[in-house]
mmCIF file of C-alpha atoms and ligand atoms in Angstrom:
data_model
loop_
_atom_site.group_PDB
_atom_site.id
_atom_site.type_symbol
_atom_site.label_atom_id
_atom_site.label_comp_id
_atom_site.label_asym_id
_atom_site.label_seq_id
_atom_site.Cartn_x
_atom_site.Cartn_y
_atom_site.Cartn_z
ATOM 1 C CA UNK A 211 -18.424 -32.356 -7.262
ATOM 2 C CA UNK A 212 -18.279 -28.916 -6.286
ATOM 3 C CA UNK A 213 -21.277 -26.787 -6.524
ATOM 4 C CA UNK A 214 -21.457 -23.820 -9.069
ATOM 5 C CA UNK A 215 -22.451 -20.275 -7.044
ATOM 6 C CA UNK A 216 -25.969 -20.098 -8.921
ATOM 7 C CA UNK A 217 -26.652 -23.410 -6.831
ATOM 8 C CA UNK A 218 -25.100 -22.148 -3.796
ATOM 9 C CA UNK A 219 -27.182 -21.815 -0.561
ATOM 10 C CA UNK A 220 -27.741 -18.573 1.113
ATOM 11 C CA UNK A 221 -24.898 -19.545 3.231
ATOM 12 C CA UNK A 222 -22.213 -20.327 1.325
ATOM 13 C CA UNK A 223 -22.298 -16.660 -0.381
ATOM 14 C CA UNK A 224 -23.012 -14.955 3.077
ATOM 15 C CA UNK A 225 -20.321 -16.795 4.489
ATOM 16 C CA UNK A 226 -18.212 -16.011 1.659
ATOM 17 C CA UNK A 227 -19.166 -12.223 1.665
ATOM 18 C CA UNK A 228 -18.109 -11.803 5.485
ATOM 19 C CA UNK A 229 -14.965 -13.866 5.907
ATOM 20 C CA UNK A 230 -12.793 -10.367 5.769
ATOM 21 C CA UNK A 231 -15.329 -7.761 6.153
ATOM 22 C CA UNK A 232 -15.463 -3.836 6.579
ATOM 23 C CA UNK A 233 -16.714 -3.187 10.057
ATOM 24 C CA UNK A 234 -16.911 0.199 11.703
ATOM 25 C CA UNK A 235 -15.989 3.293 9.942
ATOM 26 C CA UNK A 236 -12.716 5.253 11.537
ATOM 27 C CA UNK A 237 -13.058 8.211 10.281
ATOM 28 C CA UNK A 238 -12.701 11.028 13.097
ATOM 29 C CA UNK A 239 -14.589 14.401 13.051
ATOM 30 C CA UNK A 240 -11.144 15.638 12.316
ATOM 31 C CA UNK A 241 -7.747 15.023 12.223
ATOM 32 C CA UNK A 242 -4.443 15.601 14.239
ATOM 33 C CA UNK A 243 -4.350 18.634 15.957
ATOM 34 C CA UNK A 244 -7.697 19.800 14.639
ATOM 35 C CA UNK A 245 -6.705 19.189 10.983
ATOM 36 C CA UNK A 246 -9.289 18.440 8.594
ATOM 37 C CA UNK A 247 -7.583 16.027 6.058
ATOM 38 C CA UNK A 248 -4.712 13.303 6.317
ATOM 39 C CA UNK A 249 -2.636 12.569 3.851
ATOM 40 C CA UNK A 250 -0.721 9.103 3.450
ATOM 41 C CA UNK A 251 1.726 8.485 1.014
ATOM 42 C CA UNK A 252 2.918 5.396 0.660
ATOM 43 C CA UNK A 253 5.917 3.881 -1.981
ATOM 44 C CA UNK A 254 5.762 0.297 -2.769
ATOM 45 C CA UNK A 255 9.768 -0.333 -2.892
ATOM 46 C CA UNK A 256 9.498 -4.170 -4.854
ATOM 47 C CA UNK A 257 12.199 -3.117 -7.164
ATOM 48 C CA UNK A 258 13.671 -6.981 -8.643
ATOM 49 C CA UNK A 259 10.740 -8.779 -6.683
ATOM 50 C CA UNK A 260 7.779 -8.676 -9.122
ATOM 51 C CA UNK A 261 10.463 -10.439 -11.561
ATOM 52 C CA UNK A 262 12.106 -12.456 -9.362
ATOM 53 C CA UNK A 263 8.488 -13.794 -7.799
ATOM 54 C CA UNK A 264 7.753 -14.546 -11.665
ATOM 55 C CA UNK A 265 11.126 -16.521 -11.997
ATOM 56 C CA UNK A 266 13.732 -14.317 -12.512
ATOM 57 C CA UNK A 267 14.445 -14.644 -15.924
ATOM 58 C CA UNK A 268 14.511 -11.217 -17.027
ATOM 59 C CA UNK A 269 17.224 -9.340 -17.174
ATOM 60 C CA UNK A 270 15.908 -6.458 -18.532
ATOM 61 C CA UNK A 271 13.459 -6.339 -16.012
ATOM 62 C CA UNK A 272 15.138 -7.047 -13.348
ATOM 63 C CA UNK A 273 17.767 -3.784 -14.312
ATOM 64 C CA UNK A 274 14.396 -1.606 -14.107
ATOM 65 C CA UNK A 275 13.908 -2.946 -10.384
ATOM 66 C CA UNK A 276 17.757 -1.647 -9.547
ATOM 67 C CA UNK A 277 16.284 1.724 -11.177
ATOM 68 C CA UNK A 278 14.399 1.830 -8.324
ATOM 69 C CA UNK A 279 16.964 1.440 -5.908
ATOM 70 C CA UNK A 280 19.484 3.976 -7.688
ATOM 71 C CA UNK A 281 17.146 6.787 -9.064
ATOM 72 C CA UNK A 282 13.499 6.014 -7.960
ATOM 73 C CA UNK A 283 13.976 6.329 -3.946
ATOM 74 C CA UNK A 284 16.425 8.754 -3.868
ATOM 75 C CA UNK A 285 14.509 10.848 -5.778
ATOM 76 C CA UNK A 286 11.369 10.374 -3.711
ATOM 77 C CA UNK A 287 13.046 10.785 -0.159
ATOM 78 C CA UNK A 288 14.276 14.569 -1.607
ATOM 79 C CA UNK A 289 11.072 15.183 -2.486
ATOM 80 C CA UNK A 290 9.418 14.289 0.746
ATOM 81 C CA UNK A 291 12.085 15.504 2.786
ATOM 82 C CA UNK A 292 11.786 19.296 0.703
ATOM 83 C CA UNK A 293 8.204 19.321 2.461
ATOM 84 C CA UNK A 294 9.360 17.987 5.577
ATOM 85 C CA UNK A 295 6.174 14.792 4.649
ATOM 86 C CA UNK A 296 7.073 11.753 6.229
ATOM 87 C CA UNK A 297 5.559 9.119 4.670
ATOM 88 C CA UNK A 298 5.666 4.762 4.391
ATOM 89 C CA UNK A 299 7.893 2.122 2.403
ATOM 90 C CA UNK A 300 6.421 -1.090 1.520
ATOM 91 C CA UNK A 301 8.951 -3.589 0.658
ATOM 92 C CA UNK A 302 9.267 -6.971 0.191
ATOM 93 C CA UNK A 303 12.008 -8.299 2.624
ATOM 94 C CA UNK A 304 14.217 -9.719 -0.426
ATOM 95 C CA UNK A 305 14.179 -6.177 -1.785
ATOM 96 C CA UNK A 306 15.124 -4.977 1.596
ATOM 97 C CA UNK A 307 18.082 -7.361 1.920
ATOM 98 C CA UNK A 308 19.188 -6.429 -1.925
ATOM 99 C CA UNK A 309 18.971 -2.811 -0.684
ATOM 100 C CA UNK A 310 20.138 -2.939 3.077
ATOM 101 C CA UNK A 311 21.707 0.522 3.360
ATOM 102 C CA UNK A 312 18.256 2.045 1.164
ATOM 103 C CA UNK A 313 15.938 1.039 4.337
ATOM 104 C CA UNK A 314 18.331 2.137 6.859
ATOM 105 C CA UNK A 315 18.455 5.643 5.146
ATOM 106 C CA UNK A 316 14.169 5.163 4.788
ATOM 107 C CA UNK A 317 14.261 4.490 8.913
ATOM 108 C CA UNK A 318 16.808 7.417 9.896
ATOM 109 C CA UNK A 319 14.677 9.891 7.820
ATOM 110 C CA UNK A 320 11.765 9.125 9.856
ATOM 111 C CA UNK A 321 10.030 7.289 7.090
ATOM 112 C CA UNK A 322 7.517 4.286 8.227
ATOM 113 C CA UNK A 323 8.843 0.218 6.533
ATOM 114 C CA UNK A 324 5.793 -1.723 6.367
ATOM 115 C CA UNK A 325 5.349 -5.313 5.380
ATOM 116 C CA UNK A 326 5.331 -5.937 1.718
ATOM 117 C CA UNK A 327 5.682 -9.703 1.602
ATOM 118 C CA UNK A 328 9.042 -12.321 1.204
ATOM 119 C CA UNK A 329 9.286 -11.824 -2.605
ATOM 120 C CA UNK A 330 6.264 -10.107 -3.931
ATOM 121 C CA UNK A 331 4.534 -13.411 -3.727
ATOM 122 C CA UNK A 332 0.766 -14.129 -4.094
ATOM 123 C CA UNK A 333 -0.723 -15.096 -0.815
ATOM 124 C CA UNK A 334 -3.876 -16.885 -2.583
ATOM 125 C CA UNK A 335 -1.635 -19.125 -4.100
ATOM 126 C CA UNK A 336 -0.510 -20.201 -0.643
ATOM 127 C CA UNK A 337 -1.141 -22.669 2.062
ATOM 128 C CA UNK A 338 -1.772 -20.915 5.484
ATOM 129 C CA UNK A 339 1.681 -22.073 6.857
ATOM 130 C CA UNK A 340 3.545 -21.042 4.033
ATOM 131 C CA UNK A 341 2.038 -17.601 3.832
ATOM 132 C CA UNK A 342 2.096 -17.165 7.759
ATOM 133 C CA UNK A 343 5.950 -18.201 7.467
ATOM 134 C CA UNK A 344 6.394 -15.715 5.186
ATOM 135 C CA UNK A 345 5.375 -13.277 6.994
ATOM 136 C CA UNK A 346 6.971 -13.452 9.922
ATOM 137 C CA UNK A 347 10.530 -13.380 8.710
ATOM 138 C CA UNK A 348 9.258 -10.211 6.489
ATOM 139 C CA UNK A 349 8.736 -8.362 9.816
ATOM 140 C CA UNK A 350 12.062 -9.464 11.106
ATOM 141 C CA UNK A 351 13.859 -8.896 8.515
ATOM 142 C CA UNK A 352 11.907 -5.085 8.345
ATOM 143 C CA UNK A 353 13.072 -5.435 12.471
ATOM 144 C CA UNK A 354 16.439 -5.837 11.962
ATOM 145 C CA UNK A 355 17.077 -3.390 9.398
ATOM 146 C CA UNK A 356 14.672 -0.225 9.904
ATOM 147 C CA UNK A 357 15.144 -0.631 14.087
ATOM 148 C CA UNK A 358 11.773 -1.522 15.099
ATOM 149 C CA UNK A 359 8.833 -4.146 14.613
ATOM 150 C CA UNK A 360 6.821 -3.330 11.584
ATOM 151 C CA UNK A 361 3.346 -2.387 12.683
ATOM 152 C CA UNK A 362 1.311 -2.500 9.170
ATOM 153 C CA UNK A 363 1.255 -4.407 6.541
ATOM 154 C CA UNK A 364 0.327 -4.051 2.324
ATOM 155 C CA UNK A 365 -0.337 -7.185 0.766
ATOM 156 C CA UNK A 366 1.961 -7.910 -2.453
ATOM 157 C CA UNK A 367 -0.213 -7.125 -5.347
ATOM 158 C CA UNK A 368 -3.172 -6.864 -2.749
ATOM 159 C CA UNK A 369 -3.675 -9.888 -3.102
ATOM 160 C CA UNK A 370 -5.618 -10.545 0.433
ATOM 161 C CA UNK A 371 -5.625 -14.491 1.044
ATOM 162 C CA UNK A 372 -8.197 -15.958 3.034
ATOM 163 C CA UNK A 373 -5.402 -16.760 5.770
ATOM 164 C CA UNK A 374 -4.353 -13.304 5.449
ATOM 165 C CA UNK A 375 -6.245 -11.622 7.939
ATOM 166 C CA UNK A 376 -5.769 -14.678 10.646
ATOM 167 C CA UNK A 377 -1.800 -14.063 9.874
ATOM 168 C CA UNK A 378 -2.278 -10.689 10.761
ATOM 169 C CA UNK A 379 -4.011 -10.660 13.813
ATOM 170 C CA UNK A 380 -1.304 -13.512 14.957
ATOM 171 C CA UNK A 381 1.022 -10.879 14.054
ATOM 172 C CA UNK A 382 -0.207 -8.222 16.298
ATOM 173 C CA UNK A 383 -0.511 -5.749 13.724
ATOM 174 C CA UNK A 384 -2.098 -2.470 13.918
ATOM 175 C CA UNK A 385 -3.424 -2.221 10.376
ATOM 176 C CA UNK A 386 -3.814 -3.130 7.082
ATOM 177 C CA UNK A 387 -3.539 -1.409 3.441
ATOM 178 C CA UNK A 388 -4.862 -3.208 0.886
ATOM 179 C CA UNK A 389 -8.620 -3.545 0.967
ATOM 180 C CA UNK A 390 -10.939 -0.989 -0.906
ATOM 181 C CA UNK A 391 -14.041 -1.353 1.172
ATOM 182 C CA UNK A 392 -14.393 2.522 1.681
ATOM 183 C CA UNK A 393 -11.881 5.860 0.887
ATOM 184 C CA UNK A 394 -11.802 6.421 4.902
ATOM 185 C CA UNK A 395 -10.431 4.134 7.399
ATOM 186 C CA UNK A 396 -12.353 0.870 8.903
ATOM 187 C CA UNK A 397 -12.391 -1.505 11.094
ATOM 188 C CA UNK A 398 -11.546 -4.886 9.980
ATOM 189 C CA UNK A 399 -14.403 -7.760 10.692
ATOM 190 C CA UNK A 400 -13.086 -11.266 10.746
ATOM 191 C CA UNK A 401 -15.919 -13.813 10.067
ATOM 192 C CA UNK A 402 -18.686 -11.200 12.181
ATOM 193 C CA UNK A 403 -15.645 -10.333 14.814
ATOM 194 C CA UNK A 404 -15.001 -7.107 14.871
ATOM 195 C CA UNK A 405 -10.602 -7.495 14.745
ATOM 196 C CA UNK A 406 -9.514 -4.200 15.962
ATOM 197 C CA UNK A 407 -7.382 -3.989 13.289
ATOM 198 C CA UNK A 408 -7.679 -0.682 10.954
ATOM 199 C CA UNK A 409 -8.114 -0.772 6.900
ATOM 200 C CA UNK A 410 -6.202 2.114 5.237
ATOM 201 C CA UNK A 411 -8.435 1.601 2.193
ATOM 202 C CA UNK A 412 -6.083 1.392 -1.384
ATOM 203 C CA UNK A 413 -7.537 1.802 -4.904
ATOM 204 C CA UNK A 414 -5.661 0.843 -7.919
ATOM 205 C CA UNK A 415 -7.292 4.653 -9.248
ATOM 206 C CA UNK A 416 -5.240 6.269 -6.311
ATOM 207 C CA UNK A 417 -1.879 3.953 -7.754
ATOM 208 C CA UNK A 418 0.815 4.727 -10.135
ATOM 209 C CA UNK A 419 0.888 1.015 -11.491
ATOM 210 C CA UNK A 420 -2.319 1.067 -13.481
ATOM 211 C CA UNK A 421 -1.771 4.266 -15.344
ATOM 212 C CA UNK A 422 2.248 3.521 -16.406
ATOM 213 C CA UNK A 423 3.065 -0.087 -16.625
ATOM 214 C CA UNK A 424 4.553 -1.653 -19.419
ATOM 215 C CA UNK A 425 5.255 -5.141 -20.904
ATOM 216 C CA UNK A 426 7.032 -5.707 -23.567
ATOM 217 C CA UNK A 427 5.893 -9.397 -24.854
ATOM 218 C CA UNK A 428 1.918 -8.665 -24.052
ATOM 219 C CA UNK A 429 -0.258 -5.725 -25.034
ATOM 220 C CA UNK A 430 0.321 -4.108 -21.419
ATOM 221 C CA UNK A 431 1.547 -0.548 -22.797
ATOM 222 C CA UNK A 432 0.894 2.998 -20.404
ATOM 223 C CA UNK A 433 -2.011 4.504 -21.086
ATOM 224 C CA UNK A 434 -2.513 7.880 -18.897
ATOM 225 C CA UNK A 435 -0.985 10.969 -20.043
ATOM 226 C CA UNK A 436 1.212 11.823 -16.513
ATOM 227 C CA UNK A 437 -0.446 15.276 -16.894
ATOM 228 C CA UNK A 438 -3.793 13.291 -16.958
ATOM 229 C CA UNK A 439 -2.671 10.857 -13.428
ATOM 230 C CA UNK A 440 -1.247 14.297 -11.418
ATOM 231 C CA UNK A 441 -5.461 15.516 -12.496
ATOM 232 C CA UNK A 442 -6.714 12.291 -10.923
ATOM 233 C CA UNK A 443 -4.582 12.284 -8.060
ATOM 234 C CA UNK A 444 -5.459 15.461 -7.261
ATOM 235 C CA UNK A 445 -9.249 15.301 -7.856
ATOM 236 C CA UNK A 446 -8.675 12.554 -5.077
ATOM 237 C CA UNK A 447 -6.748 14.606 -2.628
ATOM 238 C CA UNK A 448 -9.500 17.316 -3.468
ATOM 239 C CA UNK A 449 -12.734 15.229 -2.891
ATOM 240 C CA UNK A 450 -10.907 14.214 0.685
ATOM 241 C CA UNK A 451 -10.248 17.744 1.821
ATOM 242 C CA UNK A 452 -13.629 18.987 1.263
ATOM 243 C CA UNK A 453 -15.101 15.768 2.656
ATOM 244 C CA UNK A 454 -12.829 15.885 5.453
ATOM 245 C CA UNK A 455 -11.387 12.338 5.253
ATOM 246 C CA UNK A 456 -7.968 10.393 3.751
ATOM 247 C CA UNK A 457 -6.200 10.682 0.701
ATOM 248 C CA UNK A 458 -4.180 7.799 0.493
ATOM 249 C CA UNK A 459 -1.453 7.389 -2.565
ATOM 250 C CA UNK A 460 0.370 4.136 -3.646
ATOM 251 C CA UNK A 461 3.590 5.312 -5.728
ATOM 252 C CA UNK A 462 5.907 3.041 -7.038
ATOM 253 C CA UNK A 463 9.941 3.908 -6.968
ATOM 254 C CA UNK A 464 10.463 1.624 -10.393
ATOM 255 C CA UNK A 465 7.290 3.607 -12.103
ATOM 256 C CA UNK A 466 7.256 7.283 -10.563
ATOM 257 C CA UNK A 467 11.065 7.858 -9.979
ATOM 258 C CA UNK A 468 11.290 8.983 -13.772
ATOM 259 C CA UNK A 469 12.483 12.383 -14.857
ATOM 260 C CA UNK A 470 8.841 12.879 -16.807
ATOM 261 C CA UNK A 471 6.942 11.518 -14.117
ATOM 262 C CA UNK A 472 8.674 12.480 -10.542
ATOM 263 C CA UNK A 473 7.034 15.701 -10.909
ATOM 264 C CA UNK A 474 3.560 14.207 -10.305
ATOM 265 C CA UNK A 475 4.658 13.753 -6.564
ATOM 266 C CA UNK A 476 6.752 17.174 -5.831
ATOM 267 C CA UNK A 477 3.302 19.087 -7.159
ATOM 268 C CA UNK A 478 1.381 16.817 -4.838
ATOM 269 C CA UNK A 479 3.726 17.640 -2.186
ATOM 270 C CA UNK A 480 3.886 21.255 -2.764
ATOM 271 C CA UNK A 481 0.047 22.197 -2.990
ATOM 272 C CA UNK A 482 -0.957 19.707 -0.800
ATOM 273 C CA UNK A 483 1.423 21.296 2.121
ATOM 274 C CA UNK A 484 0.186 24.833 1.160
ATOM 275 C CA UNK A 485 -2.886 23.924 3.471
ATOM 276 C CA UNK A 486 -2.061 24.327 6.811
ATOM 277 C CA UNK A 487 -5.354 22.380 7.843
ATOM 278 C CA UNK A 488 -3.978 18.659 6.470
ATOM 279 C CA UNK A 489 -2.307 16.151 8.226
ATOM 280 C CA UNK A 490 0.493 14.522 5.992
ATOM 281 C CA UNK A 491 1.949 11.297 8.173
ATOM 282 C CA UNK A 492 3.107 7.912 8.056
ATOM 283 C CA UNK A 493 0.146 5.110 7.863
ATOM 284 C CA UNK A 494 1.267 3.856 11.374
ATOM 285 C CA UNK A 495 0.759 7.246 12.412
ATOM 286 C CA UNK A 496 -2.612 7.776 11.326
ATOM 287 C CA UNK A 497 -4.046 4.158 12.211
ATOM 288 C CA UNK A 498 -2.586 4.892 16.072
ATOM 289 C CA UNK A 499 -4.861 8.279 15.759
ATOM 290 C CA UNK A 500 -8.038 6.768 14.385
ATOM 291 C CA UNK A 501 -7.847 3.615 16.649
ATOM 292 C CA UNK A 502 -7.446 5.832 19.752
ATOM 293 C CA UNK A 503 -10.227 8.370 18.560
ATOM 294 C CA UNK A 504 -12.807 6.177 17.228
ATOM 295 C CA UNK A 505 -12.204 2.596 19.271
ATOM 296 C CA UNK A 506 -12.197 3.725 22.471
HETATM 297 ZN ZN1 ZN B 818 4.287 -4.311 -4.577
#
């Protein structure tokens, strides 16, 4: 019979505790070119998948994933390109091969695809191989249609397996986003090993999903004014300027490409890039920089 965790050993919880552990901190003493903030914006592009992953049944549903596709990105890419911001797209490859022509457009606009899973799946509920497979036709699928190898991954639903970390390193990845260990980025520790792969650190406070979602058939209704979710962005974006470290945003194109809600992002954008002394790039860009400035 399995033991209960009050009757654990000392080990058992310590070894739990530091199977995926934050290592290292990578934050520099400043930024590209002398800048004192980076920004990372990244959009979560799952559109059908969180239905499809939960059987596909919904039609309704499903037609708010294709809102995605036809209003929520395009929306988003004129926003970012109005402020010249590059920024990255995490999608699920099933997404990506509903939406082929979407991540070629992402690619030539100089827009980072990361690794958002097959179909939005849950990697705890997976057996190593399974999840490992998974993963490796998501970054060739990414390959073949954005041009190169994805470099980064976000876990679906951030949901971080115990495999998932082993995956990654087998992958050759350069970092991760999906672990909340710190607001700046770290270095991944594997089991007391430090991995050399960098944590861009996600919150579900700095993500669209928490404030907006909506469910129909269980109490799940929004409950953030978006007036209320632009004031805790912000205060985010704020605390890292003044602290000198990363604001990092998860945006969804099925919950933020709305004509009462797009807005949050294009006032981001535009006071955000009204201070010359912040770095707004793609999450590839900034885990090269920190890895290079604070692994050496
Ligand atoms: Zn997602």
């Amino acid at each position: 019979m399995q033991q209960q965790p009050w009757a654990w050993p000392e080990n058992i919880w310590r070894d739990k505790v530091n199977h995926v552990r934050a290592g290292r901190t990578l934050k520099p003493a400043q930024w590209k070119n002398g800048t004192r903030c980076a920004v990372a914006f990244s959009f979560d592009s799952d559109h059908e998948t969180n239905e499809l992953r939960d059987g596909g049944k919904s039609i309704g549903r499903m037609s708010q994933g294709q809102y995605g596709n036809r209003k929520g990105v395009p929306r988003i890419l004129d926003a970012l390109a109005k402020h010249d911001a590059k920024a990255t797209f995490f999608v699920p490859a099933v997404a990506a091969l509903l939406y082929e022509d979407e991540q070629r457009r992402v690619a030539a606009e100089g827009h980072e695809l990361g690794i958002h899973g097959w179909i939005h799946e849950l990697n705890s509920q997976l057996p190593y191989e399974v999840e490992r497979d998974l993963m490796f036709r998501a970054a060739d699928t990414l390959e073949r249609l954005g041009g190169k190898r994805p470099v980064g991954m976000r876990t679906p639903s951030w949901d971080f397996s115990p495999d998932t970390l082993r995956i990654q390193r087998e992958l050759g990845l350069l970092y991760d986003s999906s672990l909340m260990a710190d607001d700046d980025p770290y270095e991944l520790v594997e089991k007391g090993e430090p991995t050399g792969i960098v944590e861009l650190p996600v919150e579900w406070i700095r993500d669209d999903a928490v404030y907006f979602n909506m469910h129909r058939f269980n109490g799940l209704r929004p409950h953030t004014a978006p007036t209320d979710v632009y004031d805790i962005f912000f205060r985010e974006f704020e605390r890292a300027y003044q602290e000198g470290g990363l604001f990092l945003l998860t945006m969804h194109p099925h919950i933020t490409g709305y004509r009462s809600r797009i807005w949050i992002l294009e006032k981001l954008l535009a006071e955000i890039t009204q201070r010359s002394d912040v770095w707004i790039a793609t999450h590839a860009e900034i885990a090269d920089f920190v890895k290079a400035e604070c692994l050496r």
